[in-house]
Amino acid sequence: MLNRHFSTIGQTTLSILALWLIAYVVSAVYTRFACIADIPGPFWAAYSRFWLSRGYSSGCLWKVYHDVSSRYGTVTRIGPNRVLLSDPEETMRILSSRSRYERGPWYDAFKIEPDRSNIISQRDRPRHLHMRFQMAPGYNGKDIADFEGILEARIADLMDHIHADWVSPADSTIPFDIGKWIRHMTMDTITHLSFGRPIGYVDQDRDVMQFTSVMEELLPVVLHFSLFTELNQILKALGKIDFLKKNLFPHHTHTKGLGVVRRIIKEVIASRPRPTPDSKTDMVNSFLKHGLSATEVEAEMAIGLVAGSDTTSTGLRATLLPIISNPPVYRKLQREIDEAIAEGRVSLPIKDTEARRLPYLQACIQEGLRCHPPLVLARERIVPPEGDVLCGYKLPAGTIVGMNVWTSQRNAVFGKDAEIFRPERWLEASEQQLRSMKKVWSLIFGHGTTKCLGENLALTTMNKVIPELFRRFDMATINPDRPWQSECYGVFFQKDFNIRITVRETS
């Protein structure tokens, strides 16, 4: 009798699985031919999200996006109801403040609390705009006392450590992982700006909060939650149970990662009086002053560290590598910096306003970010109820549209050699072409109501770090064939960017 019982259970289970499989196949085939059927793309992508899942797992998401867009066109089908857009003009239209496109469920994966959205995950447009208004003065530095002075202090700290420990003598080489130390510097900078003191990454030469290692483990998982959005509902339900909430989401009792950030912020807030309307200290003070609750500040500061530190670090690395690897560019940039110092056109350390008046430096930064955008997440939107037409393709309501910023930065507006790092293009262009180039280039930092709040911080940091390095040091890659190890899950994780660094005789 027991055998018959288990046999019946087995047959029932197999029947359910068979019915599910049949339903899935029928649904996939229907979706394949009933929705966006005329949009080209990889064969399997039209039937299943697992094609994109494999791309997410590859560790080179930028290449997956670029290859598929280069092969199939500006609008490419990458899922049963999902397309990838690389046309800059259409991207700007979708992201504009008057667009009827709304943020899709993709954003829900970036919550760090089950019942509260942050500046990244917030999908309600009015609430998102209000949050941006509350946080903008902190992110752009207007509410931070001695904003540029803090950056200078953190950069000087890095330079001192390089001089003390990492300069190679004439007869040997001390490998200097400049990528790791840039990450140390950006973490100290952002924590200093955030809650009034650096966390100590540079002084201790280690991942103090195990922040980087946690992000490297977490982001591939988050990407899959952004694709299989049903998982977010399960996670949200589990988050209603206190014990599970503490273990599944960043909590101030945790000993590493975002939980440590939340604990530090909690301690900072508890130790301070309520901010006054005219007070200017740091980002915590600014957020509180503009109406965020203490709990909201904890979450926003944690997400801000994720959004700001990795992207700024990548922007610096990705600009330094092609300069170091290109002798004519290297010499021209270094000569511009030396002449500006000799002529008294820049201070020591250089000010942001002075750096912005060095044309070749600006061309190198613009070209570095163009060739290697630090963030290649799709930032998906939903086609509005009336449907839309993108690049000649009709899209029904509810279609998911992702943005391919990597390929948009290879647009024809940049010239026939758009795949090549060539800063001169920014100096040779006519006035009209330069306007067009800058318009497309600006997509690196988003557009419209989703424009990156940290753009000023990122560019100011690059404007100050790069001249300081080239003023003081000579640099060369140790392994030109493989200058670094780079993985991309929408955000880049770059390791072993080892260079040989020596003190310049003229410095």
Short mmCIF file of C-alpha atoms in Angstrom, two decimals:
data_model
loop_
_atom_site.label_atom_id
_atom_site.label_comp_id
_atom_site.label_asym_id
_atom_site.label_seq_id
_atom_site.Cartn_x
_atom_site.Cartn_y
_atom_site.Cartn_z
CA MET A 1 0.00 0.00 0.00
CA LEU A 2 2.86 2.37 0.87
CA ASN A 3 4.46 1.73 -2.51
CA ARG A 4 1.16 2.53 -4.26
CA HIS A 5 0.88 5.73 -2.21
CA PHE A 6 4.33 6.98 -3.22
CA SER A 7 3.72 5.87 -6.79
CA THR A 8 0.55 8.00 -6.89
CA ILE A 9 2.45 11.03 -5.49
CA GLY A 10 5.20 10.52 -8.08
CA GLN A 11 2.73 10.26 -10.95
CA THR A 12 0.88 13.37 -9.74
CA THR A 13 4.14 15.33 -9.46
CA LEU A 14 5.22 14.26 -12.95
CA SER A 15 1.82 15.21 -14.31
CA ILE A 16 2.03 18.66 -12.74
CA LEU A 17 5.54 19.18 -14.10
CA ALA A 18 4.45 18.00 -17.55
CA LEU A 19 1.47 20.37 -17.55
CA TRP A 20 3.68 23.23 -16.39
CA LEU A 21 6.20 22.47 -19.13
CA ILE A 22 3.48 22.36 -21.79
CA ALA A 23 2.00 25.63 -20.52
CA TYR A 24 5.45 27.22 -20.51
CA VAL A 25 6.22 26.10 -24.07
CA VAL A 26 2.82 27.26 -25.35
CA SER A 27 3.23 30.62 -23.58
CA ALA A 28 6.80 31.05 -24.88
CA VAL A 29 5.79 30.26 -28.45
CA TYR A 30 2.80 32.60 -28.25
CA THR A 31 4.93 35.41 -26.82
CA ARG A 32 7.59 34.81 -29.45
CA PHE A 33 5.22 35.38 -32.35
CA ALA A 34 2.57 37.64 -30.81
CA CYS A 35 4.79 40.30 -29.24
CA ILE A 36 7.64 42.30 -30.83
CA ALA A 37 8.00 39.47 -33.36
CA ASP A 38 9.64 41.65 -35.99
CA ILE A 39 12.48 42.88 -33.77
CA PRO A 40 15.72 40.97 -34.47
CA GLY A 41 17.76 39.31 -31.77
CA PRO A 42 19.33 36.03 -30.63
CA PHE A 43 17.11 33.01 -31.30
CA TRP A 44 16.74 31.78 -27.72
CA ALA A 45 16.24 35.28 -26.30
CA ALA A 46 12.81 35.40 -27.94
CA TYR A 47 11.65 32.36 -25.96
CA SER A 48 13.24 32.66 -22.55
CA ARG A 49 14.87 35.03 -20.07
CA PHE A 50 17.61 32.46 -19.54
CA TRP A 51 19.52 33.78 -22.57
CA LEU A 52 19.96 37.10 -20.75
CA SER A 53 20.59 35.29 -17.47
CA ARG A 54 23.60 33.62 -19.05
CA GLY A 55 24.85 37.07 -20.10
CA TYR A 56 24.40 38.33 -16.55
CA SER A 57 26.47 35.41 -15.26
CA SER A 58 29.26 35.88 -17.79
CA GLY A 59 31.08 38.64 -15.94
CA CYS A 60 31.33 40.69 -19.14
CA LEU A 61 27.87 42.20 -19.43
CA TRP A 62 29.15 45.25 -21.34
CA LYS A 63 30.42 42.94 -24.09
CA VAL A 64 27.17 40.95 -24.22
CA TYR A 65 25.22 44.17 -24.71
CA HIS A 66 27.65 45.65 -27.23
CA ASP A 67 27.97 42.47 -29.30
CA VAL A 68 24.22 41.93 -29.56
CA SER A 69 23.51 45.57 -30.45
CA SER A 70 26.34 45.65 -32.99
CA ARG A 71 24.98 42.52 -34.67
CA TYR A 72 21.22 43.14 -34.61
CA GLY A 73 20.83 46.91 -34.55
CA THR A 74 19.78 49.84 -32.37
CA VAL A 75 16.71 47.97 -31.11
CA THR A 76 17.45 44.34 -30.26
CA ARG A 77 15.22 41.69 -28.73
CA ILE A 78 16.99 40.25 -25.68
CA GLY A 79 14.00 38.59 -24.00
CA PRO A 80 10.43 37.44 -24.73
CA ASN A 81 9.12 40.91 -23.89
CA ARG A 82 12.39 42.83 -23.54
CA VAL A 83 14.44 44.95 -25.94
CA LEU A 84 17.80 46.71 -25.70
CA LEU A 85 18.09 50.25 -27.08
CA SER A 86 21.37 51.84 -28.18
CA ASP A 87 20.08 54.85 -30.13
CA PRO A 88 21.06 58.03 -28.19
CA GLU A 89 18.17 60.24 -29.37
CA GLU A 90 15.53 57.63 -28.52
CA THR A 91 17.22 57.00 -25.19
CA MET A 92 17.02 60.68 -24.30
CA ARG A 93 13.37 60.80 -25.34
CA ILE A 94 12.50 57.84 -23.10
CA LEU A 95 14.40 59.26 -20.12
CA SER A 96 13.15 62.84 -20.54
CA SER A 97 11.11 64.48 -17.79
CA ARG A 98 8.00 64.53 -20.01
CA SER A 99 8.25 60.91 -21.07
CA ARG A 100 5.31 58.60 -20.34
CA TYR A 101 7.68 55.68 -19.84
CA GLU A 102 7.81 54.53 -16.23
CA ARG A 103 10.46 52.65 -14.30
CA GLY A 104 9.96 48.90 -14.50
CA PRO A 105 10.14 46.15 -11.85
CA TRP A 106 13.86 45.87 -12.67
CA TYR A 107 14.42 48.56 -10.03
CA ASP A 108 12.84 46.53 -7.22
CA ALA A 109 15.94 44.34 -7.08
CA PHE A 110 17.96 47.30 -5.76
CA LYS A 111 16.02 47.71 -2.54
CA ILE A 112 18.04 47.21 0.61
CA GLU A 113 14.90 47.14 2.74
CA PRO A 114 11.86 45.03 1.83
CA ASP A 115 9.25 47.69 2.62
CA ARG A 116 11.04 50.91 1.64
CA SER A 117 12.40 52.17 -1.67
CA ASN A 118 15.65 54.15 -1.93
CA ILE A 119 16.75 56.78 -4.46
CA ILE A 120 17.65 54.05 -6.96
CA SER A 121 14.75 51.66 -6.48
CA GLN A 122 11.94 54.23 -6.11
CA ARG A 123 9.48 53.75 -9.01
CA ASP A 124 6.85 56.33 -8.06
CA ARG A 125 7.76 59.38 -10.14
CA PRO A 126 6.59 62.20 -7.79
CA ARG A 127 8.21 60.52 -4.79
CA HIS A 128 11.43 59.95 -6.73
CA LEU A 129 11.57 63.60 -7.78
CA HIS A 130 11.03 64.69 -4.18
CA MET A 131 13.83 62.39 -2.98
CA ARG A 132 16.17 63.87 -5.59
CA PHE A 133 15.29 67.37 -4.38
CA GLN A 134 16.08 66.34 -0.80
CA MET A 135 19.41 64.72 -1.63
CA ALA A 136 20.84 66.91 -4.40
CA PRO A 137 22.52 69.52 -2.12
CA GLY A 138 24.41 66.75 -0.34
CA TYR A 139 25.50 64.89 -3.47
CA ASN A 140 26.59 67.96 -5.43
CA GLY A 141 28.59 69.37 -2.52
CA LYS A 142 26.57 72.54 -1.89
CA ASP A 143 25.66 71.41 1.63
CA ILE A 144 29.13 70.13 2.54
CA ALA A 145 31.59 72.30 4.40
CA ASP A 146 34.90 72.59 2.49
CA PHE A 147 33.81 70.11 -0.20
CA GLU A 148 36.90 70.55 -2.36
CA GLY A 149 39.21 70.67 0.65
CA ILE A 150 38.02 67.21 1.72
CA LEU A 151 38.85 65.83 -1.73
CA GLU A 152 42.29 67.45 -1.57
CA ALA A 153 43.00 65.94 1.86
CA ARG A 154 42.09 62.45 0.72
CA ILE A 155 44.13 62.76 -2.50
CA ALA A 156 47.14 64.07 -0.55
CA ASP A 157 46.85 61.08 1.78
CA LEU A 158 47.04 58.75 -1.21
CA MET A 159 50.03 60.60 -2.71
CA ASP A 160 51.89 60.43 0.61
CA HIS A 161 51.42 56.67 0.79
CA ILE A 162 52.62 56.23 -2.79
CA HIS A 163 55.76 58.29 -2.08
CA ALA A 164 56.45 56.39 1.13
CA ASP A 165 55.88 52.80 0.03
CA TRP A 166 55.34 52.28 -3.70
CA VAL A 167 57.98 54.19 -5.66
CA SER A 168 60.24 51.80 -7.58
CA PRO A 169 64.02 52.32 -7.41
CA ALA A 170 66.01 52.58 -10.63
CA ASP A 171 67.23 48.97 -10.58
CA SER A 172 64.03 47.12 -9.60
CA THR A 173 60.23 47.22 -9.66
CA ILE A 174 57.72 47.45 -6.85
CA PRO A 175 54.33 46.48 -8.35
CA PHE A 176 51.77 49.12 -7.37
CA ASP A 177 48.12 48.12 -7.72
CA ILE A 178 46.85 51.57 -8.60
CA GLY A 179 43.31 50.24 -9.14
CA LYS A 180 43.08 49.00 -5.56
CA TRP A 181 44.50 52.24 -4.14
CA ILE A 182 42.15 54.37 -6.21
CA ARG A 183 39.34 52.35 -4.68
CA HIS A 184 40.80 52.98 -1.21
CA MET A 185 40.92 56.72 -1.91
CA THR A 186 37.37 56.94 -3.28
CA MET A 187 36.00 54.99 -0.30
CA ASP A 188 37.76 57.32 2.12
CA THR A 189 36.56 60.34 0.15
CA ILE A 190 32.93 59.28 0.05
CA THR A 191 32.84 58.25 3.71
CA HIS A 192 34.49 61.55 4.67
CA LEU A 193 31.91 63.50 2.65
CA SER A 194 29.11 61.31 3.98
CA PHE A 195 29.66 61.36 7.73
CA GLY A 196 32.55 63.69 8.43
CA ARG A 197 35.52 61.33 8.58
CA PRO A 198 37.32 58.84 6.34
CA ILE A 199 36.84 55.20 7.25
CA GLY A 200 40.57 54.40 6.93
CA TYR A 201 40.96 52.44 3.70
CA VAL A 202 44.17 54.24 2.67
CA ASP A 203 45.81 54.22 6.10
CA GLN A 204 45.08 50.54 6.68
CA ASP A 205 45.46 49.38 3.04
CA ARG A 206 42.52 46.99 3.28
CA ASP A 207 38.83 46.64 2.62
CA VAL A 208 37.92 47.93 6.08
CA MET A 209 34.21 47.07 5.99
CA GLN A 210 34.62 44.11 3.59
CA PHE A 211 32.49 46.33 1.40
CA THR A 212 34.10 45.47 -1.93
CA SER A 213 34.07 41.73 -1.33
CA VAL A 214 30.40 41.79 -0.29
CA MET A 215 29.46 43.82 -3.39
CA GLU A 216 31.32 41.41 -5.66
CA GLU A 217 29.32 38.52 -4.20
CA LEU A 218 26.01 40.36 -4.08
CA LEU A 219 25.74 42.17 -7.42
CA PRO A 220 25.50 39.06 -9.68
CA VAL A 221 22.63 37.88 -7.46
CA VAL A 222 20.92 41.28 -7.59
CA LEU A 223 21.15 41.25 -11.38
CA HIS A 224 19.23 37.99 -11.54
CA PHE A 225 16.59 39.35 -9.17
CA SER A 226 16.21 42.26 -11.62
CA LEU A 227 15.55 39.74 -14.40
CA PHE A 228 13.43 37.15 -12.58
CA THR A 229 11.37 39.79 -10.82
CA GLU A 230 9.04 37.21 -9.27
CA LEU A 231 11.85 36.54 -6.80
CA ASN A 232 11.50 40.07 -5.43
CA GLN A 233 7.96 39.33 -4.31
CA ILE A 234 9.15 36.24 -2.48
CA LEU A 235 11.97 38.21 -0.87
CA LYS A 236 9.56 40.97 0.14
CA ALA A 237 7.26 38.44 1.81
CA LEU A 238 10.17 36.83 3.67
CA GLY A 239 11.32 40.29 4.78
CA LYS A 240 8.15 40.69 6.85
CA ILE A 241 9.55 38.12 9.26
CA ASP A 242 11.96 39.94 11.62
CA PHE A 243 14.48 37.10 11.90
CA LEU A 244 14.69 36.67 8.13
CA LYS A 245 14.75 40.43 7.53
CA LYS A 246 17.88 40.75 9.67
CA ASN A 247 19.61 38.00 7.70
CA LEU A 248 18.39 38.70 4.16
CA PHE A 249 18.78 42.50 4.15
CA PRO A 250 21.60 44.80 5.35
CA HIS A 251 21.19 45.31 9.11
CA HIS A 252 23.19 47.44 11.53
CA THR A 253 24.14 44.34 13.53
CA HIS A 254 26.06 42.85 10.59
CA THR A 255 29.85 42.81 10.73
CA LYS A 256 30.59 43.55 7.08
CA GLY A 257 29.25 45.27 3.96
CA LEU A 258 26.23 47.55 3.96
CA GLY A 259 25.27 46.56 7.49
CA VAL A 260 28.47 48.15 8.82
CA VAL A 261 27.65 51.34 6.91
CA ARG A 262 24.20 51.43 8.52
CA ARG A 263 25.69 50.97 11.98
CA ILE A 264 28.18 53.81 11.46
CA ILE A 265 25.46 56.14 10.21
CA LYS A 266 23.22 55.21 13.13
CA GLU A 267 26.03 56.07 15.55
CA VAL A 268 26.79 59.36 13.77
CA ILE A 269 23.14 60.47 13.87
CA ALA A 270 22.76 59.52 17.54
CA SER A 271 25.83 61.57 18.50
CA ARG A 272 24.66 64.81 16.88
CA PRO A 273 22.12 67.50 17.65
CA ARG A 274 19.36 68.09 15.14
CA PRO A 275 20.76 70.03 12.14
CA THR A 276 19.79 73.66 11.71
CA PRO A 277 18.52 75.00 8.34
CA ASP A 278 21.77 76.86 7.61
CA SER A 279 24.21 74.19 8.84
CA LYS A 280 26.74 72.69 6.42
CA THR A 281 28.84 69.74 7.47
CA ASP A 282 28.38 66.49 5.57
CA MET A 283 25.84 64.43 3.60
CA VAL A 284 24.23 62.91 6.69
CA ASN A 285 23.57 66.41 8.01
CA SER A 286 22.24 67.53 4.60
CA PHE A 287 19.83 64.61 4.25
CA LEU A 288 18.46 65.09 7.75
CA LYS A 289 18.13 68.83 7.21
CA HIS A 290 16.09 68.29 4.06
CA GLY A 291 13.56 66.00 5.70
CA LEU A 292 14.84 62.41 5.52
CA SER A 293 14.28 60.30 8.64
CA ALA A 294 17.20 58.68 10.43
CA THR A 295 16.24 55.27 9.03
CA GLU A 296 16.00 56.69 5.51
CA VAL A 297 19.43 58.30 5.87
CA GLU A 298 20.93 54.95 6.87
CA ALA A 299 19.59 53.29 3.74
CA GLU A 300 20.40 56.18 1.40
CA MET A 301 23.98 56.50 2.60
CA ALA A 302 24.50 52.76 2.14
CA ILE A 303 23.17 52.84 -1.42
CA GLY A 304 25.17 56.01 -2.10
CA LEU A 305 28.41 54.25 -1.24
CA VAL A 306 27.56 51.49 -3.71
CA ALA A 307 26.60 53.92 -6.47
CA GLY A 308 29.44 56.37 -5.95
CA SER A 309 32.58 54.50 -4.98
CA ASP A 310 32.61 51.83 -7.70
CA THR A 311 31.67 54.13 -10.56
CA THR A 312 34.17 56.88 -9.63
CA SER A 313 36.92 54.30 -9.16
CA THR A 314 36.14 52.73 -12.54
CA GLY A 315 36.06 56.13 -14.23
CA LEU A 316 39.54 56.93 -12.91
CA ARG A 317 41.01 53.52 -13.78
CA ALA A 318 39.44 53.46 -17.23
CA THR A 319 40.85 56.91 -18.02
CA LEU A 320 44.31 56.28 -16.60
CA LEU A 321 44.90 52.97 -18.41
CA PRO A 322 44.61 54.24 -22.01
CA ILE A 323 46.68 57.34 -21.17
CA ILE A 324 49.46 55.28 -19.60
CA SER A 325 49.33 52.87 -22.56
CA ASN A 326 49.52 55.61 -25.21
CA PRO A 327 52.88 57.49 -25.20
CA PRO A 328 51.78 60.43 -27.42
CA VAL A 329 48.72 61.06 -25.26
CA TYR A 330 50.78 60.61 -22.09
CA ARG A 331 53.41 63.16 -23.16
CA LYS A 332 50.86 65.69 -24.39
CA LEU A 333 48.83 65.56 -21.16
CA GLN A 334 51.89 65.77 -18.94
CA ARG A 335 53.22 68.71 -20.96
CA GLU A 336 49.91 70.59 -20.59
CA ILE A 337 49.97 70.09 -16.81
CA ASP A 338 53.65 71.11 -16.52
CA GLU A 339 53.13 74.27 -18.59
CA ALA A 340 50.04 75.27 -16.59
CA ILE A 341 52.02 74.93 -13.35
CA ALA A 342 55.02 76.84 -14.73
CA GLU A 343 52.77 79.66 -15.94
CA GLY A 344 50.88 79.88 -12.64
CA ARG A 345 47.54 78.93 -14.21
CA VAL A 346 46.91 76.20 -11.64
CA SER A 347 47.34 75.97 -7.90
CA LEU A 348 49.00 73.16 -6.02
CA PRO A 349 46.88 71.19 -5.45
CA ILE A 350 44.89 72.01 -8.56
CA LYS A 351 41.40 73.47 -8.17
CA ASP A 352 38.44 72.03 -10.04
CA THR A 353 37.82 75.30 -11.88
CA GLU A 354 41.47 75.36 -13.01
CA ALA A 355 41.36 71.77 -14.21
CA ARG A 356 38.29 72.51 -16.31
CA ARG A 357 40.34 75.14 -18.19
CA LEU A 358 42.94 72.55 -19.31
CA PRO A 359 41.56 71.42 -22.68
CA TYR A 360 43.61 68.29 -23.19
CA LEU A 361 42.94 67.06 -19.65
CA GLN A 362 39.22 67.51 -20.26
CA ALA A 363 39.50 65.73 -23.60
CA CYS A 364 41.23 62.77 -21.91
CA ILE A 365 38.56 62.53 -19.20
CA GLN A 366 35.71 62.79 -21.69
CA GLU A 367 37.30 60.19 -23.93
CA GLY A 368 38.13 57.84 -21.06
CA LEU A 369 34.54 57.86 -19.81
CA ARG A 370 33.17 57.58 -23.35
CA CYS A 371 35.28 54.54 -24.21
CA HIS A 372 34.60 52.88 -20.86
CA PRO A 373 31.35 54.07 -19.21
CA PRO A 374 31.59 53.07 -15.52
CA LEU A 375 27.96 51.92 -15.30
CA VAL A 376 26.28 49.74 -17.94
CA LEU A 377 23.14 48.67 -16.10
CA ALA A 378 20.11 48.67 -18.41
CA ARG A 379 17.90 50.93 -16.22
CA GLU A 380 14.78 49.46 -17.78
CA ARG A 381 11.61 51.36 -18.61
CA ILE A 382 8.09 50.19 -19.50
CA VAL A 383 6.38 51.20 -22.76
CA PRO A 384 3.29 53.31 -21.86
CA PRO A 385 -0.33 52.12 -22.38
CA GLU A 386 -0.64 53.67 -25.84
CA GLY A 387 2.45 51.81 -27.11
CA ASP A 388 5.35 53.44 -28.93
CA VAL A 389 7.58 53.30 -32.00
CA LEU A 390 11.35 53.02 -31.49
CA CYS A 391 13.64 53.35 -34.50
CA GLY A 392 10.80 52.25 -36.77
CA TYR A 393 9.73 49.26 -34.63
CA LYS A 394 6.27 49.25 -33.08
CA LEU A 395 6.30 48.25 -29.41
CA PRO A 396 3.10 47.27 -27.57
CA ALA A 397 2.28 48.56 -24.10
CA GLY A 398 4.21 46.83 -21.35
CA THR A 399 7.30 46.04 -23.40
CA ILE A 400 10.47 46.39 -21.32
CA VAL A 401 13.12 48.68 -22.81
CA GLY A 402 16.69 48.61 -21.49
CA MET A 403 19.33 51.27 -22.26
CA ASN A 404 22.68 50.28 -23.76
CA VAL A 405 24.98 53.14 -22.81
CA TRP A 406 28.15 51.31 -23.88
CA THR A 407 27.09 51.07 -27.52
CA SER A 408 25.53 54.55 -27.57
CA GLN A 409 29.01 55.89 -26.83
CA ARG A 410 30.21 54.32 -30.09
CA ASN A 411 27.67 56.29 -32.08
CA ALA A 412 28.66 57.73 -35.48
CA VAL A 413 28.58 61.25 -34.03
CA PHE A 414 32.02 60.50 -32.54
CA GLY A 415 33.55 59.72 -35.95
CA LYS A 416 34.61 56.68 -37.92
CA ASP A 417 37.06 55.57 -35.22
CA ALA A 418 34.60 55.72 -32.32
CA GLU A 419 35.94 52.42 -30.94
CA ILE A 420 39.37 54.01 -30.42
CA PHE A 421 40.60 56.10 -27.48
CA ARG A 422 41.60 59.36 -29.17
CA PRO A 423 41.21 62.52 -27.03
CA GLU A 424 41.98 64.74 -30.02
CA ARG A 425 38.45 64.19 -31.37
CA TRP A 426 37.17 66.58 -28.68
CA LEU A 427 39.57 69.31 -29.81
CA GLU A 428 39.21 68.84 -33.58
CA ALA A 429 35.40 68.82 -33.75
CA SER A 430 33.48 71.76 -35.14
CA GLU A 431 31.32 73.70 -32.71
CA GLN A 432 28.17 72.01 -33.95
CA GLN A 433 29.65 68.51 -33.84
CA LEU A 434 31.06 69.15 -30.37
CA ARG A 435 27.59 70.04 -29.11
CA SER A 436 26.24 66.81 -30.60
CA MET A 437 29.07 64.78 -29.08
CA LYS A 438 28.59 66.25 -25.63
CA LYS A 439 24.86 65.62 -25.82
CA VAL A 440 25.41 61.91 -26.45
CA TRP A 441 28.31 61.76 -23.98
CA SER A 442 26.08 63.10 -21.22
CA LEU A 443 24.12 59.81 -21.29
CA ILE A 444 26.99 58.27 -19.32
CA PHE A 445 25.49 60.03 -16.29
CA GLY A 446 21.86 59.37 -17.24
CA HIS A 447 19.33 61.88 -18.47
CA GLY A 448 16.34 63.89 -17.37
CA THR A 449 14.93 63.09 -13.95
CA THR A 450 17.34 60.17 -13.55
CA LYS A 451 20.51 62.21 -14.11
CA CYS A 452 23.23 60.99 -11.72
CA LEU A 453 23.28 63.13 -8.57
CA GLY A 454 26.96 62.35 -8.06
CA GLU A 455 28.18 63.61 -11.46
CA ASN A 456 29.84 66.70 -9.98
CA LEU A 457 31.63 64.66 -7.32
CA ALA A 458 32.89 62.12 -9.88
CA LEU A 459 34.19 64.72 -12.34
CA THR A 460 35.72 66.91 -9.63
CA THR A 461 37.56 63.88 -8.24
CA MET A 462 38.93 63.01 -11.70
CA ASN A 463 39.89 66.65 -12.33
CA LYS A 464 41.99 66.65 -9.18
CA VAL A 465 43.46 63.13 -9.07
CA ILE A 466 44.76 62.87 -12.64
CA PRO A 467 46.82 66.11 -12.68
CA GLU A 468 48.27 65.26 -9.26
CA LEU A 469 49.45 61.84 -10.45
CA PHE A 470 50.98 63.10 -13.69
CA ARG A 471 52.59 66.08 -11.95
CA ARG A 472 54.39 63.89 -9.44
CA PHE A 473 55.03 60.53 -11.08
CA ASP A 474 55.95 58.57 -14.18
CA MET A 475 53.83 55.44 -14.64
CA ALA A 476 53.98 52.34 -16.82
CA THR A 477 51.93 49.14 -16.91
CA ILE A 478 53.78 46.04 -15.77
CA ASN A 479 51.84 43.59 -17.91
CA PRO A 480 50.77 45.34 -21.14
CA ASP A 481 49.12 42.17 -22.49
CA ARG A 482 46.78 41.99 -19.50
CA PRO A 483 46.97 45.24 -17.56
CA TRP A 484 44.12 44.30 -15.21
CA GLN A 485 41.45 41.72 -14.45
CA SER A 486 38.00 43.15 -15.09
CA GLU A 487 34.55 41.71 -14.49
CA CYS A 488 31.29 43.48 -15.27
CA TYR A 489 27.90 42.87 -13.71
CA GLY A 490 26.56 46.25 -14.74
CA VAL A 491 29.19 47.73 -12.40
CA PHE A 492 32.86 46.89 -12.98
CA PHE A 493 35.15 45.07 -10.56
CA GLN A 494 38.76 45.58 -11.64
CA LYS A 495 41.71 43.93 -9.92
CA ASP A 496 45.49 43.67 -10.33
CA PHE A 497 45.94 46.94 -12.21
CA ASN A 498 49.64 46.84 -11.45
CA ILE A 499 51.98 49.59 -12.62
CA ARG A 500 55.58 50.65 -12.08
CA ILE A 501 55.67 54.11 -10.57
CA THR A 502 58.66 56.44 -10.19
CA VAL A 503 59.08 60.02 -8.99
CA ARG A 504 59.49 62.53 -11.83
CA GLU A 505 62.80 64.37 -11.84
CA THR A 506 61.01 67.66 -12.55
CA SER A 507 58.52 67.34 -9.68
#
